[in-house]
XYZ file of C-alpha atoms in Angstrom:
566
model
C 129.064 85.698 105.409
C 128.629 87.674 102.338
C 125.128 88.641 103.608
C 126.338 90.007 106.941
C 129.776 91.396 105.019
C 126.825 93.521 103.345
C 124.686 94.556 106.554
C 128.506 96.195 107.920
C 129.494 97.996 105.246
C 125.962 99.446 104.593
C 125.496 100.681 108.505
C 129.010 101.718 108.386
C 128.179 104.015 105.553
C 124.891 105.530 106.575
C 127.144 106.539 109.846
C 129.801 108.054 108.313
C 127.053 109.825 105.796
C 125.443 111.215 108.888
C 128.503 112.490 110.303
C 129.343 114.116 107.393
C 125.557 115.990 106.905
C 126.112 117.049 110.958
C 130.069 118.436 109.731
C 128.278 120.010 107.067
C 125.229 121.415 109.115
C 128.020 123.256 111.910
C 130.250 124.034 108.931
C 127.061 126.439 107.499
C 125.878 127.520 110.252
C 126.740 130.992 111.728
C 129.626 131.484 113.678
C 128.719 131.435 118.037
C 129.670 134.693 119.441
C 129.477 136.036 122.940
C 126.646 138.478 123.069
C 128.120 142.135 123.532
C 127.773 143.841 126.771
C 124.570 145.655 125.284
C 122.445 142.531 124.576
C 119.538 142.786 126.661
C 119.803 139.703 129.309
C 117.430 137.392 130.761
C 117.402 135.995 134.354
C 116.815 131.968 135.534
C 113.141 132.104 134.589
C 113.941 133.927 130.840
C 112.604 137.035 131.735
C 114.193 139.760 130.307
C 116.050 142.406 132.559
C 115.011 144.749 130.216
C 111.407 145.216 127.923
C 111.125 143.570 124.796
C 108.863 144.818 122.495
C 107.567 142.428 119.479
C 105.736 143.067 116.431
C 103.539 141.098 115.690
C 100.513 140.535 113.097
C 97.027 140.321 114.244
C 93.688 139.325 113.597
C 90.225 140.222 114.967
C 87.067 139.108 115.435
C 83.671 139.661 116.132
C 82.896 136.466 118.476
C 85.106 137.935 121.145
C 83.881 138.681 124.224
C 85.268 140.414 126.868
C 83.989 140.023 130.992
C 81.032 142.044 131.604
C 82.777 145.511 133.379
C 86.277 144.951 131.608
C 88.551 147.671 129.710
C 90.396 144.674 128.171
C 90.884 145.328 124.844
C 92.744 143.008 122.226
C 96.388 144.839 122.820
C 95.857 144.774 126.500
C 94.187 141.612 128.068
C 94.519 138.864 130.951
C 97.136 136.961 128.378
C 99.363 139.828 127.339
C 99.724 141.092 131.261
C 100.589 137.267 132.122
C 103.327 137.154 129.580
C 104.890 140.563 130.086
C 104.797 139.765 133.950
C 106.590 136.455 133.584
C 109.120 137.492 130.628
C 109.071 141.145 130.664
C 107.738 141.194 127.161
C 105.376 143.332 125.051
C 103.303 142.825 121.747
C 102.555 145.278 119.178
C 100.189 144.617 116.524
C 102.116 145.049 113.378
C 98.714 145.493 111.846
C 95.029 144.392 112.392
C 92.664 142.601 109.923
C 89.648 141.071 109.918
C 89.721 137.126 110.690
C 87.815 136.796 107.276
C 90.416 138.828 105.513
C 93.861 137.551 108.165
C 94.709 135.095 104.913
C 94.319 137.376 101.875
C 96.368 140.320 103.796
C 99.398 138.383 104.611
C 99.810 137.218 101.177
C 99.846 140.392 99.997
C 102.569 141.479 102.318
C 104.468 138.286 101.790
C 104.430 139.208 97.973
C 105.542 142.940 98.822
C 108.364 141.221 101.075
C 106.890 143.918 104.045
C 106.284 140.998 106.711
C 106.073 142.026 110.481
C 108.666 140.409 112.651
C 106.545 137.629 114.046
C 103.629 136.536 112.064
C 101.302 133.309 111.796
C 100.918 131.845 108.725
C 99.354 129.002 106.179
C 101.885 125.925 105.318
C 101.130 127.374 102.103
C 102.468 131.016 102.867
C 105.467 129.235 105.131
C 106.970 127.824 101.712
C 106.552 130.773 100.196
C 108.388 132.545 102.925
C 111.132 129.905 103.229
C 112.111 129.500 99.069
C 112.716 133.433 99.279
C 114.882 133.348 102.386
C 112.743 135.723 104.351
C 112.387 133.860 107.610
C 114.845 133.042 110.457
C 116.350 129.619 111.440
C 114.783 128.381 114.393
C 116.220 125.514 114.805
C 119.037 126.015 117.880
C 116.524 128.695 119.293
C 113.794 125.968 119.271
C 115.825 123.327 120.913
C 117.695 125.726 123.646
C 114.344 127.865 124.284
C 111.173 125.459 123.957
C 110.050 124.159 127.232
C 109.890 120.318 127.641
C 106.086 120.792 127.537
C 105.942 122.157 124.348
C 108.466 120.232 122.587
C 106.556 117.354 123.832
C 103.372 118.340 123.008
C 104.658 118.771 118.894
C 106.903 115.687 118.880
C 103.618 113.783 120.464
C 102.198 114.379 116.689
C 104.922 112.366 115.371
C 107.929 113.177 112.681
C 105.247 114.484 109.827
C 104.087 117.606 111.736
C 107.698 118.619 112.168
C 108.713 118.225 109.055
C 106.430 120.388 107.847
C 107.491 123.163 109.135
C 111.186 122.192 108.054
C 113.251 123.949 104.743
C 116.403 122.101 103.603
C 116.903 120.107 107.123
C 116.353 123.207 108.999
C 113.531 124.137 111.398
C 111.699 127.550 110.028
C 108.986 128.207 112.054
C 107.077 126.806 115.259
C 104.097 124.655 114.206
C 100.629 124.914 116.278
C 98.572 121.967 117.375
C 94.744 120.783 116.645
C 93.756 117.928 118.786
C 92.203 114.914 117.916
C 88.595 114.655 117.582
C 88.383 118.282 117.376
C 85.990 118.646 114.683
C 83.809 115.092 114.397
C 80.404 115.970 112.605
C 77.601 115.144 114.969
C 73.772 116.059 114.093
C 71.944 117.633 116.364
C 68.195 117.417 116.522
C 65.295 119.145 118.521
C 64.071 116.433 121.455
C 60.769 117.763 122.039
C 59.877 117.896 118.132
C 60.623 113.843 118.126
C 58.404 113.972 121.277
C 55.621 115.613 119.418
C 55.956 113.611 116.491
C 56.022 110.495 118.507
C 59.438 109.245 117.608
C 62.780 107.885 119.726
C 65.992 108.100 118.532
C 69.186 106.076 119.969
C 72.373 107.993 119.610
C 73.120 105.912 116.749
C 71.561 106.995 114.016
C 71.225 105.736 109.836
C 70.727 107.705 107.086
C 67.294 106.572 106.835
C 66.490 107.246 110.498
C 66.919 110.938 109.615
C 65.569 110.802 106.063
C 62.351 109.804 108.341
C 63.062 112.850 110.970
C 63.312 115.312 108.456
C 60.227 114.024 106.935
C 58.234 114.304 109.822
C 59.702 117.803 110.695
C 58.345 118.951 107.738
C 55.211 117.405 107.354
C 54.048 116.667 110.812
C 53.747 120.072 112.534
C 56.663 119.550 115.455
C 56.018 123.256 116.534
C 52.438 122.972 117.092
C 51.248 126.512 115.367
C 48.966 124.849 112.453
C 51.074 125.862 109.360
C 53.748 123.890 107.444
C 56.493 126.193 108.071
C 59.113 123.993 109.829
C 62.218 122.614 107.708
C 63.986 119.460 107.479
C 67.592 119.161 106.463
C 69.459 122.497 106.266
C 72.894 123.584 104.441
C 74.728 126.598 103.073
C 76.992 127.332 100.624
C 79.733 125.904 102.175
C 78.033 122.685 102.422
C 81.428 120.192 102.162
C 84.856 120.460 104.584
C 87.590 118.378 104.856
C 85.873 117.292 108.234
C 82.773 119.680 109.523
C 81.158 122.875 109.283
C 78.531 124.553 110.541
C 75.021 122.731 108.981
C 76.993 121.346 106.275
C 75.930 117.751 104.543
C 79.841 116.004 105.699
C 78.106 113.641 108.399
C 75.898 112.621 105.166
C 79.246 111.421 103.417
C 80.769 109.152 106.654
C 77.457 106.767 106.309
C 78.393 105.529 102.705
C 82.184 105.795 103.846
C 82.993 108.176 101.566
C 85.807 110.233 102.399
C 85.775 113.989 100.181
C 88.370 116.576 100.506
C 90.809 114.298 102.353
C 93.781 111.796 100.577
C 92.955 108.535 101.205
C 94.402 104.496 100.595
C 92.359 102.923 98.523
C 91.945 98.929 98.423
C 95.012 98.559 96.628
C 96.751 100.535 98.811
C 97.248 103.115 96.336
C 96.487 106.882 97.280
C 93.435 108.744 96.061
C 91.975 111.833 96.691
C 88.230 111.028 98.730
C 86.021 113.168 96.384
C 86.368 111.338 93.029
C 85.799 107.499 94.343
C 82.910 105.095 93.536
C 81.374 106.029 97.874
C 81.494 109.713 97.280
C 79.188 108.684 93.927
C 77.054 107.047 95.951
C 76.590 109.408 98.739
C 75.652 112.512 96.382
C 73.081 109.978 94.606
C 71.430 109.804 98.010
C 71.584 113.398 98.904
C 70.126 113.922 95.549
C 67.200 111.566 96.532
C 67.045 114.027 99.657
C 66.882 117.126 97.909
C 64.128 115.861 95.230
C 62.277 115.015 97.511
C 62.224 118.097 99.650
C 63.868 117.487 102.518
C 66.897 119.529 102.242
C 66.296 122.972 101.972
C 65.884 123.975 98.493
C 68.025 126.804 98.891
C 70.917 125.488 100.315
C 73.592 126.284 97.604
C 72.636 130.407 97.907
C 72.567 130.637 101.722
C 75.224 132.358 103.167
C 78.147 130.328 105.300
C 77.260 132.971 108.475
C 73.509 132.798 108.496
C 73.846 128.468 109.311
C 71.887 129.233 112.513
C 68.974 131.446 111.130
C 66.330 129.185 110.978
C 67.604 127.000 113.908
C 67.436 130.270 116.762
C 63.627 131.191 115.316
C 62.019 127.508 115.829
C 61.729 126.789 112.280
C 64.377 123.930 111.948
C 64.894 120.939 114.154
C 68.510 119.254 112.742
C 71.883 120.901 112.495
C 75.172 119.839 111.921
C 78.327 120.599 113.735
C 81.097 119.738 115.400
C 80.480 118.781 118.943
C 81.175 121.928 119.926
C 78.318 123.531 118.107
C 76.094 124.207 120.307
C 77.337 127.739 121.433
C 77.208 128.917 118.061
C 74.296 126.881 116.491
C 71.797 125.948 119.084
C 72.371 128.801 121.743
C 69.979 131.078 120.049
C 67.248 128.370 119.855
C 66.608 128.207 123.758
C 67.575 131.874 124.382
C 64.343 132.202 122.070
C 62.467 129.601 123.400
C 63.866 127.884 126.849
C 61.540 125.025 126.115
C 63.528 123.730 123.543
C 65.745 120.721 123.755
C 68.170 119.147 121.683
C 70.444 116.072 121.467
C 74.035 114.893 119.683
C 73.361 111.822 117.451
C 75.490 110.312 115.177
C 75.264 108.710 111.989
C 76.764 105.296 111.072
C 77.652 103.220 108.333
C 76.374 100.048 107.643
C 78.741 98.278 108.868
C 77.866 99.938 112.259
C 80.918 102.739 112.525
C 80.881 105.951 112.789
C 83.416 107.089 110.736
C 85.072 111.002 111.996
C 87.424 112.434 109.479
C 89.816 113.972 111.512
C 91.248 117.666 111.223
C 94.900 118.473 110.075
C 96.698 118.634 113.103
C 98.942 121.332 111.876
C 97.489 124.693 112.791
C 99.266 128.161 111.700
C 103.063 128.517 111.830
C 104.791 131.061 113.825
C 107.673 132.426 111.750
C 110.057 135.154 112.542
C 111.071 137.823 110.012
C 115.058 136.963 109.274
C 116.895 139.658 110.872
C 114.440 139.896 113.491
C 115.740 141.248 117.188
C 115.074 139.059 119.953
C 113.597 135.598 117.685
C 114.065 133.203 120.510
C 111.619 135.792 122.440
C 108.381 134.233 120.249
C 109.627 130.379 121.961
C 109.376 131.558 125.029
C 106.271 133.637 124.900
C 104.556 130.091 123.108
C 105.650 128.062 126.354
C 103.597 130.517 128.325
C 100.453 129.942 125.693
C 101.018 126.017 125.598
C 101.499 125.833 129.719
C 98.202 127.826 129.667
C 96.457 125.142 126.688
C 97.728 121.917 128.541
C 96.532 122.897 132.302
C 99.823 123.056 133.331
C 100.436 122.284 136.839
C 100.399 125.951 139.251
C 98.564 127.551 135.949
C 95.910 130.059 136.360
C 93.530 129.803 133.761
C 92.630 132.896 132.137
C 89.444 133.991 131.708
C 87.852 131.805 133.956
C 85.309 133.804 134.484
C 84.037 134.126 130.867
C 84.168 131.547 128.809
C 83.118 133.649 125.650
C 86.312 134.852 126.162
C 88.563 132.227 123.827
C 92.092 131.572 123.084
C 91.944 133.685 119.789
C 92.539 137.447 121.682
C 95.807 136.163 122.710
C 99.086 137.989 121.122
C 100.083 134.572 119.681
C 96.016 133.273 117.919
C 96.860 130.197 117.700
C 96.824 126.514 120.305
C 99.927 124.133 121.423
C 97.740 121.477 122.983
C 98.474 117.620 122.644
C 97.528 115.556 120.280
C 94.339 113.279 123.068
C 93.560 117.185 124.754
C 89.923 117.217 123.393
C 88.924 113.346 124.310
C 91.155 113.494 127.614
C 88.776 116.137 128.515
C 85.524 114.846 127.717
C 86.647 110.963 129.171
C 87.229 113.227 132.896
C 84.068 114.924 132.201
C 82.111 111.397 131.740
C 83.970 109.567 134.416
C 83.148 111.952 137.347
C 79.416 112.280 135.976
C 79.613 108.171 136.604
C 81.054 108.715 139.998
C 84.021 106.965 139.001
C 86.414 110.715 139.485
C 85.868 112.834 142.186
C 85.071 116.603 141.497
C 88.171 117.438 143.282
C 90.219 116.073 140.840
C 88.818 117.910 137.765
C 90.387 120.588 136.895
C 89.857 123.711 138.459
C 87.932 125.568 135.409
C 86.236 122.413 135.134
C 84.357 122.107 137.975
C 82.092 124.510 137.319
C 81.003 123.032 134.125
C 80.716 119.639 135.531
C 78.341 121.626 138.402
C 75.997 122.956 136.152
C 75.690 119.295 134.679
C 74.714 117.967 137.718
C 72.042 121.124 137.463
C 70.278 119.694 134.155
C 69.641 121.374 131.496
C 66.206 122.481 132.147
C 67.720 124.818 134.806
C 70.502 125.955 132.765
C 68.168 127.475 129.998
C 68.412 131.026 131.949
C 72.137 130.826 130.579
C 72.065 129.924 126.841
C 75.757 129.641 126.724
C 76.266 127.587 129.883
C 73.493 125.413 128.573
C 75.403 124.805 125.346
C 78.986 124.172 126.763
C 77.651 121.567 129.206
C 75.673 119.825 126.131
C 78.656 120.375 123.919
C 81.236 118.680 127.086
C 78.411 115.804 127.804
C 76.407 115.075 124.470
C 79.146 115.978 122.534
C 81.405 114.047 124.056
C 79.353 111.013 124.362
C 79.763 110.945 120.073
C 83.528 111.517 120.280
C 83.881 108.698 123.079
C 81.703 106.060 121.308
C 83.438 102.722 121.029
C 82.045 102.657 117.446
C 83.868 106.112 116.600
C 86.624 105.399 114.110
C 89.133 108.419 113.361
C 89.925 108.589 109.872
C 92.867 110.713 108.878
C 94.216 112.202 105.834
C 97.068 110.516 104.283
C 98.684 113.504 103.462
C 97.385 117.573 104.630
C 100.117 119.968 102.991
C 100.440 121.664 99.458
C 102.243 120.293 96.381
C 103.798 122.663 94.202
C 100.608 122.165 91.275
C 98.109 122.331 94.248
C 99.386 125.722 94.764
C 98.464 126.734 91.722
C 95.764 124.389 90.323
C 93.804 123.379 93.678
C 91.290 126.722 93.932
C 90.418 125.678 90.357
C 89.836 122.428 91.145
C 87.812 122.744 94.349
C 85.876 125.255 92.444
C 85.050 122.352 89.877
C 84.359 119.920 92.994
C 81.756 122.346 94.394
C 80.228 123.236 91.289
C 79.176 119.429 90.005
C 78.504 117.931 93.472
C 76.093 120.566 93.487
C 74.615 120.304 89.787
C 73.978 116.977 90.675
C 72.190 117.492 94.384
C 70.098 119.590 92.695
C 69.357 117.198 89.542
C 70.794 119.985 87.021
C 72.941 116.857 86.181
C 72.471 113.314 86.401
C 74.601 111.177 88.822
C 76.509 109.590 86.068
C 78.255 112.846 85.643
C 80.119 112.414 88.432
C 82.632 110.082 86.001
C 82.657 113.652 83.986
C 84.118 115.280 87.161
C 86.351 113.031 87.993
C 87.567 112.912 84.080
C 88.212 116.695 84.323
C 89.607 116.733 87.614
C 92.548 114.298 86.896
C 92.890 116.384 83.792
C 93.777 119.344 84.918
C 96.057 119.080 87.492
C 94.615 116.122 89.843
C 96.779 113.288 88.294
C 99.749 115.328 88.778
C 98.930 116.716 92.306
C 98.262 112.640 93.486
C 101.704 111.765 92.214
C 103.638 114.732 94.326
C 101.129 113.814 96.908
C 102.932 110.339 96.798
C 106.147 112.051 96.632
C 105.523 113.834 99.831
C 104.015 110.794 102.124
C 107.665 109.350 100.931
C 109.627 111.744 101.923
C 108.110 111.834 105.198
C 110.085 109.150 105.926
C 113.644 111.067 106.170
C 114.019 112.861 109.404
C 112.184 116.493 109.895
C 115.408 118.185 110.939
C 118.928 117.800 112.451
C 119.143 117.859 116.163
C 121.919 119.462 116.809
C 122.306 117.456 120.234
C 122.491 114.234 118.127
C 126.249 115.232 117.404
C 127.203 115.421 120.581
């Protein structure tokens, strides 16, 4: 009796403790007026009777591309005409910077306290924001003004996106979405080099598979002209993400399961951070074993992050890395130079058989609005446009059909609200009507076409570089993401602790500095344990403990529903 005595008097208090928060919660929370007679209205659909102008911050960049013939321009496009048409509302770009610079800008004006009205930002620059009080409460706009899609689509993530994006119980800002599978490292390699070299490859791949591809790349001729000029294994500077880059060494890392940049359980069930444990050792000993022996490019520590593709587009290298998108921006320029060319996704494995992906954060930027702010609740609705247009909404017309260099990142909101299985949703429909088993008809519209020039093959394709590469990216690609021997592995924990704030640029700056010294033999693998010493030294012993902190308090609810009163 005295157990269950116990049970009833604990649930009894943990209700009255969350009426009291919800008393609390209305008792701060400002007053409900009637809107005067001046507020500007909105009809059945939420489009304002009258414009609404919003100013927002913007970014640019160079990959955009606009249809052959159009005046479209990044103020005026496809997706600022849809919106305005459907909600009578207008963006104005606050300011425009560079994509390369978006980051650095913002945190200037976040320290100057000048922030536009509506701006994306880093979970970094979002606590900065919300610990000086300069952003609105979104919660009741959120939860009156998101469309069921989109609340869906960031409660499909689960409570730790949410609460993310949450400040003292309350909701500050609208979180965007990265799909799984969005970024798994595949290597791509040339098909007719193997073919000249007289070598097969199955999807599946070992490290020692391509230890023996790159050798034979270099060594054997593959491009036919007489001189040893071909490469092996290439890199840049920015040769280690938290999942993939653009001919980076992460794929390298998955075969010894080693885990870098990403917080990890270890066998105790403790967490640890995936660069300083006994696989990541063992995975730079072997790249170092690469590099001695000359089959990654010597200079890969000095070559710049943008020139990944250089020696890929002018026939002199055979194996890139990338996500399974890559093709469009890697391998394009190889059969635009040469049609002949041909390349395939592979995938390298463990051991143990598994191809281990780590997967991307799935928080994107946050949309916050400037506290004070006319018309916040305008930014909710103008995202359930962008996420009906992101999940193929029923009765949706998809922009840019017509162009597909023309990408989500020239709308007024830069950022995606797709669902957490968009990316290997896609590419399952895409493999199931190539095996007759879904009718073209029921692909999506903008789909068709891509699943068309499949059935075309790829040497026909070659006239159109970038419909070759999104058809090898959707099918090749795709065939890595969907393997049965593909195992996601996800970061215990993506945000930033107070110390990683301040400590974690100096830290990754140590990280990148000795996993290079020791590629390159300027140190010896053992100093590795001299990393990891200094690392937990200065700062990483602290910054594992708050990361603990945080995975716990993950646990309490994200924010206060304010239907849950009712």
């Amino acid at each position: 009796m005295k157990g269950k005595n116990a049970l009833y008097l604990a649930a009894l208090g943990a209700a009255l403790i969350s009426v009291i928060i919800c008393m609390e919660l209305r008792a701060d929370a400002p007053p409900s007026l009637s809107p005067p007679e001046e507020v500007n209205q909105a009809d059945s659909n939420g489009k304002y009777l009258q414009p609404v102008t919003l100013r927002i911050g913007y970014y640019t960049t160079l990959e955009s591309k606009w249809p052959e013939g159009s005046s479209d321009t990044f103020s005026d496009n496809r997706y600022t005409r849809r919106i305005e048409n459907m909600l009578n509302i207008r963006f104005v770009h606050a300011f425009e910077y560079p994509s390369s610079d978006y980051t650095q800008k913002v945190n200037l004006l976040i320290s100057s306290k000048n922030i536009p009205d509506f701006l994306l930002v880093t979970e970094a620059q979002f606590k900065r924001l919300a610990e000086a009080g300069m952003v609105e409460d979104m919660t009741e706009l959120y939860e009156q003004h998101a469309s069921p899609l989109l609340k869906n689509v960031i409660q499909g993530f689960g409570p730790r996106l949410m609460r993310r994006v949450t400040y003292n119980g309350r909701l500050l800002g609208i979180p965007s979405t990265i799909p799984a599978h969005d970024a798994d490292g595949v290597v791509w390699i040339r098909q007719d080099w193997l073919r000249k070299i007289g070598m097969q490859l199955p999807e599946a791949i070992t490290i020692a598979d391509l230890e023996r591809v790159a050798k034979a790349f270099i060594e054997d001729d593959p491009d036919g002209n007489g001189i040893h000029d071909t490469h092996g294994i290439q890199s840049t500077s920015s040769f280690l993400t938290g999942t993939i880059g653009f001919n980076t060494l992460d794929p390298y890392f998955g075969a010894f399961k080693a885990f870098p940049r990403i917080w990890i359980k270890s066998e105790d069930g403790n967490i640890v951070y995936g660069s300083i444990t006994a696989n990541t050792k063992q995975a730079l000993g072997k790249l170092h074993d690469l590099y001695e022996a000359g089959l990654i490019d010597q200079d890969f520590g000095t070559v710049k992050p943008d020139q990944f593709a250089k020696d890929i587009s002018i026939g002199k290298a055979g194996i890139g890395t990338g996500y399974t998108s890559a093709p469009m921006k890697l391998l394009a320029g190889s059969v635009k130079n040469n049609p002949a060319a041909e390349w395939d996704a592979h995938y390298i494995v463990a051991p143990d058989g598994k191809y281990y992906t780590r997967q991307p954060d799935p928080l994107g930027r946050i949309m916050v609005v400037k506290k004070g702010a006319k018309y916040p609740e305008a930014i909710v609705k103008a995202i359930n446009v962008v996420a009906d247009l992101d999940n193929n909404a029923p009765g949706v017309p998809h922009v840019y059909m017509d162009s597909p260099g023309t990408n989500w990142s020239v709308r007024p909101i830069q950022a995606t609200f797709r669902k957490e299985q968009t990316v290997v949703n896609r590419f399952k429909r895409f493999k199931d009507a190539a095996d007759g088993k879904l009718p073209r008809e029921q692909l999506l519209e903008p789909d068709r076409k891509i699943f068309d020039d499949y059935l075309k093959g790829f040497g026909q394709l070659v006239a159109s570089p970038q419909d070759w590469a999104y058809v090898l990216y959707q099918y090749h690609g795709g065939s890595a993401v969907l393997s049965s021997v593909n195992i996601p592995v996800y970061s215990e924990f993506y945000g930033m602790t107070s110390t990683m704030e301040n400590q974690w640029e100096n830290l990754l700056n140590l990280e990148n500095e000795s996993f290079v010294r020791i590629i390159v033999g300027d140190k010896p693998l053992d100093y590795f344990d001299t990393f990891v010493a200094e690392w937990r030294e200065h700062g990483g012993d602290v910054i594992t403990q708050e990361v603990e902190e945080a995975i716990a308090a993950i646990k309490r609810p994200a924010y206060v529903d304010k239907r849950s009163d009712e």
